[in-house]
mmCIF file of C-alpha atoms in Angstrom:
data_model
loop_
_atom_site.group_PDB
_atom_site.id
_atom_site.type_symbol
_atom_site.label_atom_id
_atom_site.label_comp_id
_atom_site.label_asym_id
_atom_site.label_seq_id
_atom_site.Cartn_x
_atom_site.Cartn_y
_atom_site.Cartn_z
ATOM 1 C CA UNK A 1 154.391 151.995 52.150
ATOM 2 C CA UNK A 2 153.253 154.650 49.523
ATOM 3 C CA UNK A 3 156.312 156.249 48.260
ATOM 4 C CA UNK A 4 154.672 159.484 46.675
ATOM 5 C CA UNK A 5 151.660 160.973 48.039
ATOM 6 C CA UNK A 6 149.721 162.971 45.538
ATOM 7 C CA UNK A 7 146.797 165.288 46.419
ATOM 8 C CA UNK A 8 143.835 165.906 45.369
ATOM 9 C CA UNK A 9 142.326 162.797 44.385
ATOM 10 C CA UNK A 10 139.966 164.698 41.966
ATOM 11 C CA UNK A 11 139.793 168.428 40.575
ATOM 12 C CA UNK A 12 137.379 170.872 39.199
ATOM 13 C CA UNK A 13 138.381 173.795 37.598
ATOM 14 C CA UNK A 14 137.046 175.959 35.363
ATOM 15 C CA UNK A 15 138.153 176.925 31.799
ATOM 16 C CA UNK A 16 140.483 179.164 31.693
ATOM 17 C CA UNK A 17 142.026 178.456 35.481
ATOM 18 C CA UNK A 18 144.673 177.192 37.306
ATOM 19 C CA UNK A 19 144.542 173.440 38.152
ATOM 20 C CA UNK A 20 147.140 172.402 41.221
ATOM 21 C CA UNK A 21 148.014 169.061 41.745
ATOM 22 C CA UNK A 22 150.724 168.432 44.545
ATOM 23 C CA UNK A 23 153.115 165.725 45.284
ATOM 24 C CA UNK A 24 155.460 164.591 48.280
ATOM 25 C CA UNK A 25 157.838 161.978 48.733
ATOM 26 C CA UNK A 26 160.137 160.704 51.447
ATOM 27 C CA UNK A 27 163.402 158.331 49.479
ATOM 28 C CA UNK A 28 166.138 161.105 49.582
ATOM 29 C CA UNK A 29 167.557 159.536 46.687
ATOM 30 C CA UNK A 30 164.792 160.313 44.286
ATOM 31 C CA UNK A 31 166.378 162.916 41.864
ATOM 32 C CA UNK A 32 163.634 162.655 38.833
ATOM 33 C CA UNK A 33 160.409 163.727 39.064
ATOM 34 C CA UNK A 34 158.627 163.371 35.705
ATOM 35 C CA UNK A 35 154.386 163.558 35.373
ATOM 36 C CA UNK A 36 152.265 161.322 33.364
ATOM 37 C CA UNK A 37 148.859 162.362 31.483
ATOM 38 C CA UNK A 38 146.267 159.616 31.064
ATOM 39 C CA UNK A 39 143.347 159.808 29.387
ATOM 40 C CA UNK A 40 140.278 157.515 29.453
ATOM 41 C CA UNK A 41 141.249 154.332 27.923
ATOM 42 C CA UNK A 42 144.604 155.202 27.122
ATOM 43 C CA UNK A 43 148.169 154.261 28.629
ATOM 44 C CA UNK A 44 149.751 157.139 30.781
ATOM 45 C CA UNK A 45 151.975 159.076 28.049
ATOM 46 C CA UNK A 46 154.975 161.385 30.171
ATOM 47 C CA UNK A 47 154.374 164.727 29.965
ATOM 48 C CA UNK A 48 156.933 166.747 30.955
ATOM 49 C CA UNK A 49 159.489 165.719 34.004
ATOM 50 C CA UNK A 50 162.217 167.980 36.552
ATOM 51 C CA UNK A 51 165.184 166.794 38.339
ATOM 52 C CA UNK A 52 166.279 168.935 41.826
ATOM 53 C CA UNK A 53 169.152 170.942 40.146
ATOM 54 C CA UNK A 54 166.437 173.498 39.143
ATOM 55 C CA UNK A 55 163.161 174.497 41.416
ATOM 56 C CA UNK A 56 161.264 175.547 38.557
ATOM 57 C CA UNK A 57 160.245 173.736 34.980
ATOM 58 C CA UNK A 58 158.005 174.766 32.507
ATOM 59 C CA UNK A 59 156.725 173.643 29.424
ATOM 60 C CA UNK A 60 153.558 175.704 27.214
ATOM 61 C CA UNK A 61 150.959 175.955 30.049
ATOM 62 C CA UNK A 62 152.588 173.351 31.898
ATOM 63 C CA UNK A 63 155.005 173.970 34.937
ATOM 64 C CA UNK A 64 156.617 171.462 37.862
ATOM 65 C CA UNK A 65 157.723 173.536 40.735
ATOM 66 C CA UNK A 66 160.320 171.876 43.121
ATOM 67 C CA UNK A 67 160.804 172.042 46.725
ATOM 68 C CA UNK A 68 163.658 169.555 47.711
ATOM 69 C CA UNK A 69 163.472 170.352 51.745
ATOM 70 C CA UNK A 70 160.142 169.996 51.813
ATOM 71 C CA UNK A 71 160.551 166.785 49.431
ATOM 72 C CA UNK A 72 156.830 168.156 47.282
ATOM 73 C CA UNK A 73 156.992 168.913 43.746
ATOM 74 C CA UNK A 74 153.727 170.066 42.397
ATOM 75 C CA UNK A 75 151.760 170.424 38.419
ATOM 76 C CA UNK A 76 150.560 173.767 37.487
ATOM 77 C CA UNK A 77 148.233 173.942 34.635
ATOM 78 C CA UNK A 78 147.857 177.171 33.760
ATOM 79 C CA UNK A 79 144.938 179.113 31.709
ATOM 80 C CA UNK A 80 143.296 174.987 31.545
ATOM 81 C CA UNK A 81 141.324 174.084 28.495
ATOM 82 C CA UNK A 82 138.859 171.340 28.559
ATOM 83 C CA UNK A 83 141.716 168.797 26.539
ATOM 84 C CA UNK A 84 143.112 168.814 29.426
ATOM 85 C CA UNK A 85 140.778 166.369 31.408
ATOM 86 C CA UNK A 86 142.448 163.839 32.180
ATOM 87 C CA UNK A 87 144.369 161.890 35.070
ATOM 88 C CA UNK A 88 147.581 163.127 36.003
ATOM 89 C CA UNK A 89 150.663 160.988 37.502
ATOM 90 C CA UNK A 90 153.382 162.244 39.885
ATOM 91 C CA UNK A 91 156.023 159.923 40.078
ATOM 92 C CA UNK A 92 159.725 160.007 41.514
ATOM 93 C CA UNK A 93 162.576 157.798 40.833
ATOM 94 C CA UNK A 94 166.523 157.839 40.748
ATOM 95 C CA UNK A 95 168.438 159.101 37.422
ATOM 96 C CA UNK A 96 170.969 157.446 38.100
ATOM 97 C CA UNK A 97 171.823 153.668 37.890
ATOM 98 C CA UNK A 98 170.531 150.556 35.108
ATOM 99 C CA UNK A 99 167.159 151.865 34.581
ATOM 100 C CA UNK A 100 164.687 153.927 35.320
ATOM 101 C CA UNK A 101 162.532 152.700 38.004
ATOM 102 C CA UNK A 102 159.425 154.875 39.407
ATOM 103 C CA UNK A 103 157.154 155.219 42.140
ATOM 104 C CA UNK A 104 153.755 157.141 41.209
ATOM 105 C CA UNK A 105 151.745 158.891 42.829
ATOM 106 C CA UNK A 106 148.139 157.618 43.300
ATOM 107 C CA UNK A 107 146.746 159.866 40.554
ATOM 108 C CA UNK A 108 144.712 163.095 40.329
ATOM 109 C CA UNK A 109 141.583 162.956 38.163
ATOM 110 C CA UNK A 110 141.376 166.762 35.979
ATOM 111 C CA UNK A 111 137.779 167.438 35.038
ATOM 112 C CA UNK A 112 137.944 171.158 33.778
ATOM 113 C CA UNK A 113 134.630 172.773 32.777
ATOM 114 C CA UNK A 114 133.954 174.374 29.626
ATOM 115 C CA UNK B 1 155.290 153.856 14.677
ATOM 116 C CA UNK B 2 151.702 151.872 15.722
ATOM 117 C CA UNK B 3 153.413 152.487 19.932
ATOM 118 C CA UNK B 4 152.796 149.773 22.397
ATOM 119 C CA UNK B 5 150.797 147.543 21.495
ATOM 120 C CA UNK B 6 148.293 145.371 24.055
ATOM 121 C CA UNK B 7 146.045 142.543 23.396
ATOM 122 C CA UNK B 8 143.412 141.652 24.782
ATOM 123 C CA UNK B 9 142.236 145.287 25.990
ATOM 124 C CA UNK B 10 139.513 143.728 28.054
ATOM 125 C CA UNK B 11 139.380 140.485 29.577
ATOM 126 C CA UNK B 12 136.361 138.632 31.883
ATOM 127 C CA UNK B 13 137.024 135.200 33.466
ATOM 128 C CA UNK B 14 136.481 133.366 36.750
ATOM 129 C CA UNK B 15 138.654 132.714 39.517
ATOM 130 C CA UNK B 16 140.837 129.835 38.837
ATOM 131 C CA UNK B 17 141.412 130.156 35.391
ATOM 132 C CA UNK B 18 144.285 131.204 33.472
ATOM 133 C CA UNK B 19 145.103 134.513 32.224
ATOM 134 C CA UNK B 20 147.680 135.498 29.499
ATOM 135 C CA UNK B 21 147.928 139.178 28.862
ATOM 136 C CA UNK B 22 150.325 140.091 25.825
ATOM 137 C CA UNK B 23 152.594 142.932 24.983
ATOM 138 C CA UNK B 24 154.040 144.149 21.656
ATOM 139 C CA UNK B 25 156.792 146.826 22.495
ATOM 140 C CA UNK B 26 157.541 149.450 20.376
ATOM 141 C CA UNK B 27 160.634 148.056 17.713
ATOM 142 C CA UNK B 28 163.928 149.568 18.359
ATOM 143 C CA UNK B 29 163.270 149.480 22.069
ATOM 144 C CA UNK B 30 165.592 147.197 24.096
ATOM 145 C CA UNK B 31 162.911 147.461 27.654
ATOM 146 C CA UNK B 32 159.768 146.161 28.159
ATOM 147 C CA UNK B 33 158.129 146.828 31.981
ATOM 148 C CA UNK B 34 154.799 145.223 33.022
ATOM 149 C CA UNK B 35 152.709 147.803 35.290
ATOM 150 C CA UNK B 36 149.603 146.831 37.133
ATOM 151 C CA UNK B 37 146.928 149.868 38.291
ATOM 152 C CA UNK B 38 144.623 149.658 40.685
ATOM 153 C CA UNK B 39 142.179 152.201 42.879
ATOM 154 C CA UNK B 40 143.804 150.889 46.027
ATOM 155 C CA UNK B 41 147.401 150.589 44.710
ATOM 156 C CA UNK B 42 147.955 153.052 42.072
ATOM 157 C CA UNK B 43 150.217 151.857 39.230
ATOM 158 C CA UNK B 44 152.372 149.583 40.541
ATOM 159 C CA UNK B 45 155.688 147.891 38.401
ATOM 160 C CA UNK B 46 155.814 144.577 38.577
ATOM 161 C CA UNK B 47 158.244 143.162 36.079
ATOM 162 C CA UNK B 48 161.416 145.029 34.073
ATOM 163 C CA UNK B 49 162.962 143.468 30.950
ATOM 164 C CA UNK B 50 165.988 144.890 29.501
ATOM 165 C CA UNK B 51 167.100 143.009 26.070
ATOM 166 C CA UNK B 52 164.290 139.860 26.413
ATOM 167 C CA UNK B 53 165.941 139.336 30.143
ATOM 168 C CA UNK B 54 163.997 139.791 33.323
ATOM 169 C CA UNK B 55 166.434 142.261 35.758
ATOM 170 C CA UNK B 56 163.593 143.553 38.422
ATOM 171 C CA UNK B 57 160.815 141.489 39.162
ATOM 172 C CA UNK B 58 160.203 142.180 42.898
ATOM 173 C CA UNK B 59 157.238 143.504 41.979
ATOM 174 C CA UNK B 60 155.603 140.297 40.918
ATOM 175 C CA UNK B 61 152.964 139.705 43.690
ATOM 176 C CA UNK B 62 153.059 136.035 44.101
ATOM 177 C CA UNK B 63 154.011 133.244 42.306
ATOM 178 C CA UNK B 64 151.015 132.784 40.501
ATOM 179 C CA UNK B 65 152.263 135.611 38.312
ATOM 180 C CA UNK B 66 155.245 134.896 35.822
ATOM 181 C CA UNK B 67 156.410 137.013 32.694
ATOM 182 C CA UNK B 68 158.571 136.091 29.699
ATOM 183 C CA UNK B 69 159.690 137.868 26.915
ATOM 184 C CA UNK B 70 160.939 134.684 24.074
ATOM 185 C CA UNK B 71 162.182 137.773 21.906
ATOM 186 C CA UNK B 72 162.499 141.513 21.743
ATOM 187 C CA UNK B 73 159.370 142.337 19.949
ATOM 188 C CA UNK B 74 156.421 140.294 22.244
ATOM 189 C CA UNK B 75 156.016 139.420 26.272
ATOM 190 C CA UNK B 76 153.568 137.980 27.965
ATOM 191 C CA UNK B 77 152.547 138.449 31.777
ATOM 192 C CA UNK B 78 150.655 135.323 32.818
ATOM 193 C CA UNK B 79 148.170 134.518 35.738
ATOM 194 C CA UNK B 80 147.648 130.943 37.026
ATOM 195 C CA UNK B 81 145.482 130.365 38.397
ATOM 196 C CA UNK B 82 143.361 134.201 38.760
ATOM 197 C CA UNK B 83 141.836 135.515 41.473
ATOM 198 C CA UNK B 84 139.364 138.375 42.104
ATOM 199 C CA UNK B 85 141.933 140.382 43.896
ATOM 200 C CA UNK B 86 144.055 140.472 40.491
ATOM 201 C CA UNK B 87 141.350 142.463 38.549
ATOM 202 C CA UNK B 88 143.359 145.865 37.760
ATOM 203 C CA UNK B 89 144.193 147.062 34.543
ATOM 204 C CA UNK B 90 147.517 145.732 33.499
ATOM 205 C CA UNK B 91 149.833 148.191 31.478
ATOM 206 C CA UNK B 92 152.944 147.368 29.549
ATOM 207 C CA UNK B 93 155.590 150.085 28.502
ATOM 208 C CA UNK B 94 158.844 150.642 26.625
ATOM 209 C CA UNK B 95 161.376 152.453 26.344
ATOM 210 C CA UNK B 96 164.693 152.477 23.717
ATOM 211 C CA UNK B 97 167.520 151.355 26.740
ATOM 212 C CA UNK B 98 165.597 151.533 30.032
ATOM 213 C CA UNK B 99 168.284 154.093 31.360
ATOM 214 C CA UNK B 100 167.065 155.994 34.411
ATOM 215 C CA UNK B 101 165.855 159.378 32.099
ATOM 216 C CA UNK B 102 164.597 157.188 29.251
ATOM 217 C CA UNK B 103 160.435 158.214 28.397
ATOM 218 C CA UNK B 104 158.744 154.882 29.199
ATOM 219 C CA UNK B 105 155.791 155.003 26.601
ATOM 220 C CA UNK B 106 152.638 152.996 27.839
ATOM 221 C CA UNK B 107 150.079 150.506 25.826
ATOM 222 C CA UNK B 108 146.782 151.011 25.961
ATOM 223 C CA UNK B 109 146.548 148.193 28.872
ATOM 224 C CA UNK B 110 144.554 145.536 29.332
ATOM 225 C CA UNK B 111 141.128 145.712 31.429
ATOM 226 C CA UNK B 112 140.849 142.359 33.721
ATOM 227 C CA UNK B 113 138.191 141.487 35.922
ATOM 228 C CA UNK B 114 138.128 138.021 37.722
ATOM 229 C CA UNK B 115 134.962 136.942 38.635
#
């Protein structure tokens, strides 16, 4: 079964707002939550990542906000530009252990509008 | 550093045949992973290789898919014989140890589509 959910499948903003992108999982034992940035023709490249000690992450225009009872974690893209199309990953994994397996989400397709 | 690199980026062929998909991982990096994305599936890992030696490949659908890695700086994810249901773009990534907060940094992937 899907291990992350991520919603929406696609997103329209306009310059200069706030694009959402929201993610739930169920494995208890997932403790690192990192998000990936693809664009068109290119490998997903990580773009900035939280782990449940904190609730809150944020990096430039880019924050992860954490909810560990409700097991979501969501992207908030503030003040978006249109660089910032693109399709964006949720993924969850442990941070613990030999390596670093993940479980993504099912991806979230950015189109922001000059 | 030139990152991951992939080869062929786009492949066409018919069911049956055989596929070989290639992966240069970045040097210095001691993992290699095999991904495989997909509308239906999302991106899905199929294969982990930590210092040329496969530890996780329960992700491998079938047996008609096998990966080796002969050395740490090229692996190769093989299909025998293809089917339509394998078309997906195939990514491989790297990272320096694998450890559970390394960055995995992705190739461009490969494009297939079985006919």
């Amino acid at each position: 079964q899907q291990q992350v959910k991520q919603s929406p499948q696609s997103l329209i903003v306009q310059k200069g707002g706030i694009s959402i992108i929201n993610c739930a999982y169920e494995n208890t034992a997932f403790d690192y939550f990192p998000w990936y940035q693809q664009f068109p023709g290119k490998g997903p490249a990580l773009l900035i990542a939280i782990r449940p000690d904190v609730s809150e992450k944020k990096e430039g225009r880019f924050t992860i906000s954490f909810n560990k009872s409700a097991k979501q974690f969501s992207l908030h893209i503030m003040d978006s530009q249109p660089g910032d199309s693109a399709t964006y990953f949720c993924a969850a994994g442990r941070g613990r252990g030999n390596f670093n397996k993940f479980y993504f989400g099912s991806g979230t397709k950015l189109n922001v509008k000059p | 550093d030139a990152g991951v690199i992939q080869s062929p980026r786009h492949e066409v062929t018919e069911m049956g045949q055989e596929v070989t998909l290639r992966c240069k991982p970045i040097s210095g990096h001691n993992s290699l992973f095999w991904y495989r994305q997909t509308m239906m599936r999302g991106l899905e890992l199929l294969i982990y290789f930590n210092n040329n030696v496969p530890i996780d490949d329960s992700g491998m659908p079938e047996d008609r898919f096998s990966a080796k890695m002969p050395n740490a700086s090229f692996s190769t994810l093989k299909i025998q014989p293809s089917e339509p249901r394998d078309s997906a773009v195939y990514f491989c990534a790297s990272s320096l140890d694998g450890g559970p907060l390394e960055t995995q940094y992705f190739g461009p992937g490969t494009r297939l589509l079985v006919l």
